[in-house]
């Protein structure tokens, strides 16, 4: 196991995409096995030395920024160990330090896909599990949690546990019991809060009646244990794809279009699933890919009429940014929706016709909109979707400011109210901003772009108002990026003081010395140990 104490070597591991800059550590270790990790954690627990797990550094909430002690880097845990294929998909086993892009390429070469697709694909698999990462395809496929079949985890005590989905469940009163190899049994009590009624949620520990114990670790942000290895579920790679960027000259027409596509897509899935969103993994895999064991090979991949896998929003301010790079954006456009739907040779014409019907019915600028059916054109439209964050980062660099960015999601019935609140609050301020993102999941990102320190202070105050309004509407303050260190003070707006103490008690059950991920999710006062 490689160990570094030179501060010049450690320095690149003291930051992440949050741009927080107060990280510090005494030692950087690169384990190559679960046994290496167990040795590091046992030693650290004995001396109560903080340990921060470090992945690729793509997180936006400061989760990997250490507050002293040891950085445990997963870079050397980078093996894809196996893949298995079946008629309805398959599975792969990979270590925590495998870059997501590498895993995606590996399984796609076998005619399969691993659906989770965060925008930054240089992230590591372990990091995506720690944050329950999602992305544009989450609208159809769900987040990382839905594809985790097994996890190997090292606890701060040095115990190694291997959890397979379905093996261990919380009991009727929320108690969790995990047998350890030592013969002991780890026992913990789940918090009593109910999670928001949103399709995406990344705030604190996952809790549900009778939940699978494996789900405690997914989205736990490195505070309960260190993920070493995962078995992930895979789905068949679609034969084809229809991609579009649809422009509108009126916001109400855009929202009508997005609402209709969202509704039709969700109806398609309810009809196809039968068992509902939380059926077993096999049922969900069959449903989400519109396959049935009784169907022919051609029919198994046949999507139903409208079934968008991605549905993304761009407001007028976003288009103004993009016009600096894309001169063909229609001058009359005040907003756009990016979409993707899977196709095959037998359904392609019908699917295109269905989409054009919805486009025309909602008064889109159809003649000026963009559509793609081949891979090179798909790539150009995906580049358009991903260009906006790059352009905004260039803006921040010029103005020497850090963006103030929201990550809130609300229930379906509250989305239009929340979107109107964003615009009505920001327009009178004179601040520059953009609103874009995952409209299919009622989860758009508001990026406020301060030009100086005084505007930055105003932006942070507005952000607080946005958090409060989203929670009032039954939403969540973080839909996909997690809490980390950047947002932990806002967690008390979503949960009560008793809830926070319940969460802290759960963490102490798994991490008695309080060494893992110090500063992530919780203020230190909740985690004081005797």
GROMACS .gro file of N, CA and C in nm, residues 488-489 491-492 495-498 500-505 507-508 514 518-530:
model
   90
  488UNK      N    1  -2.441   2.133   0.467
  488UNK     CA    2  -2.484   2.068   0.591
  488UNK      C    3  -2.565   2.161   0.680
  489UNK      N    4  -2.539   2.292   0.676
  489UNK     CA    5  -2.615   2.384   0.761
  489UNK      C    6  -2.759   2.399   0.715
  491UNK      N    7  -2.941   2.142   0.618
  491UNK     CA    8  -3.013   2.017   0.645
  491UNK      C    9  -3.115   2.035   0.758
  492UNK      N   10  -3.086   2.127   0.849
  492UNK     CA   11  -3.178   2.150   0.962
  492UNK      C   12  -3.308   2.215   0.915
  495UNK      N   13  -3.495   1.867   0.811
  495UNK     CA   14  -3.517   1.772   0.920
  495UNK      C   15  -3.519   1.845   1.054
  496UNK      N   16  -3.586   1.786   1.150
  496UNK     CA   17  -3.590   1.844   1.284
  496UNK      C   18  -3.460   1.815   1.358
  497UNK      N   19  -3.444   1.883   1.470
  497UNK     CA   20  -3.327   1.858   1.555
  497UNK      C   21  -3.324   1.711   1.599
  498UNK      N   22  -3.439   1.656   1.634
  498UNK     CA   23  -3.444   1.515   1.673
  498UNK      C   24  -3.403   1.425   1.557
  500UNK      N   25  -3.195   1.497   1.314
  500UNK     CA   26  -3.049   1.507   1.297
  500UNK      C   27  -2.977   1.423   1.402
  501UNK      N   28  -3.029   1.421   1.522
  501UNK     CA   29  -2.966   1.341   1.628
  501UNK      C   30  -2.987   1.192   1.601
  502UNK      N   31  -3.102   1.156   1.544
  502UNK     CA   32  -3.123   1.016   1.504
  502UNK      C   33  -3.024   0.975   1.395
  503UNK      N   34  -3.000   1.063   1.301
  503UNK     CA   35  -2.903   1.034   1.195
  503UNK      C   36  -2.763   1.017   1.252
  504UNK      N   37  -2.729   1.105   1.346
  504UNK     CA   38  -2.597   1.097   1.409
  504UNK      C   39  -2.582   0.968   1.489
  505UNK      N   40  -2.690   0.925   1.558
  505UNK     CA   41  -2.685   0.800   1.634
  505UNK      C   42  -2.665   0.681   1.541
  507UNK      N   43  -2.508   0.692   1.253
  507UNK     CA   44  -2.367   0.694   1.212
  507UNK      C   45  -2.277   0.637   1.320
  508UNK      N   46  -2.302   0.673   1.445
  508UNK     CA   47  -2.217   0.624   1.554
  508UNK      C   48  -2.225   0.472   1.567
  514UNK      N   49  -1.616   0.784   1.522
  514UNK     CA   50  -1.649   0.907   1.450
  514UNK      C   51  -1.539   0.955   1.358
  518UNK      N   52  -1.559   1.312   0.842
  518UNK     CA   53  -1.589   1.419   0.938
  518UNK      C   54  -1.625   1.548   0.866
  519UNK      N   55  -1.734   1.610   0.912
  519UNK     CA   56  -1.779   1.734   0.852
  519UNK      C   57  -1.879   1.715   0.741
  520UNK      N   58  -1.893   1.592   0.690
  520UNK     CA   59  -1.992   1.565   0.587
  520UNK      C   60  -2.128   1.540   0.651
  521UNK      N   61  -2.229   1.606   0.602
  521UNK     CA   62  -2.368   1.596   0.648
  521UNK      C   63  -2.392   1.665   0.782
  522UNK      N   64  -2.308   1.636   0.882
  522UNK     CA   65  -2.337   1.677   1.019
  522UNK      C   66  -2.241   1.783   1.070
  523UNK      N   67  -2.292   1.874   1.150
  523UNK     CA   68  -2.206   1.956   1.233
  523UNK      C   69  -2.140   1.864   1.336
  524UNK      N   70  -2.016   1.894   1.371
  524UNK     CA   71  -1.939   1.811   1.464
  524UNK      C   72  -2.011   1.790   1.597
  525UNK      N   73  -2.096   1.886   1.637
  525UNK     CA   74  -2.161   1.875   1.768
  525UNK      C   75  -2.250   1.751   1.779
  526UNK      N   76  -2.304   1.706   1.666
  526UNK     CA   77  -2.392   1.589   1.670
  526UNK      C   78  -2.315   1.458   1.684
  527UNK      N   79  -2.186   1.461   1.659
  527UNK     CA   80  -2.107   1.339   1.654
  527UNK      C   81  -2.004   1.328   1.765
  528UNK      N   82  -2.017   1.410   1.868
  528UNK     CA   83  -1.923   1.406   1.979
  528UNK      C   84  -1.924   1.266   2.041
  529UNK      N   85  -1.804   1.211   2.062
  529UNK     CA   86  -1.791   1.079   2.125
  529UNK      C   87  -1.726   1.095   2.261
  530UNK      N   88  -1.757   1.001   2.351
  530UNK     CA   89  -1.703   1.007   2.488
  530UNK      C   90  -1.555   0.974   2.489
   0.00000   0.00000   0.00000
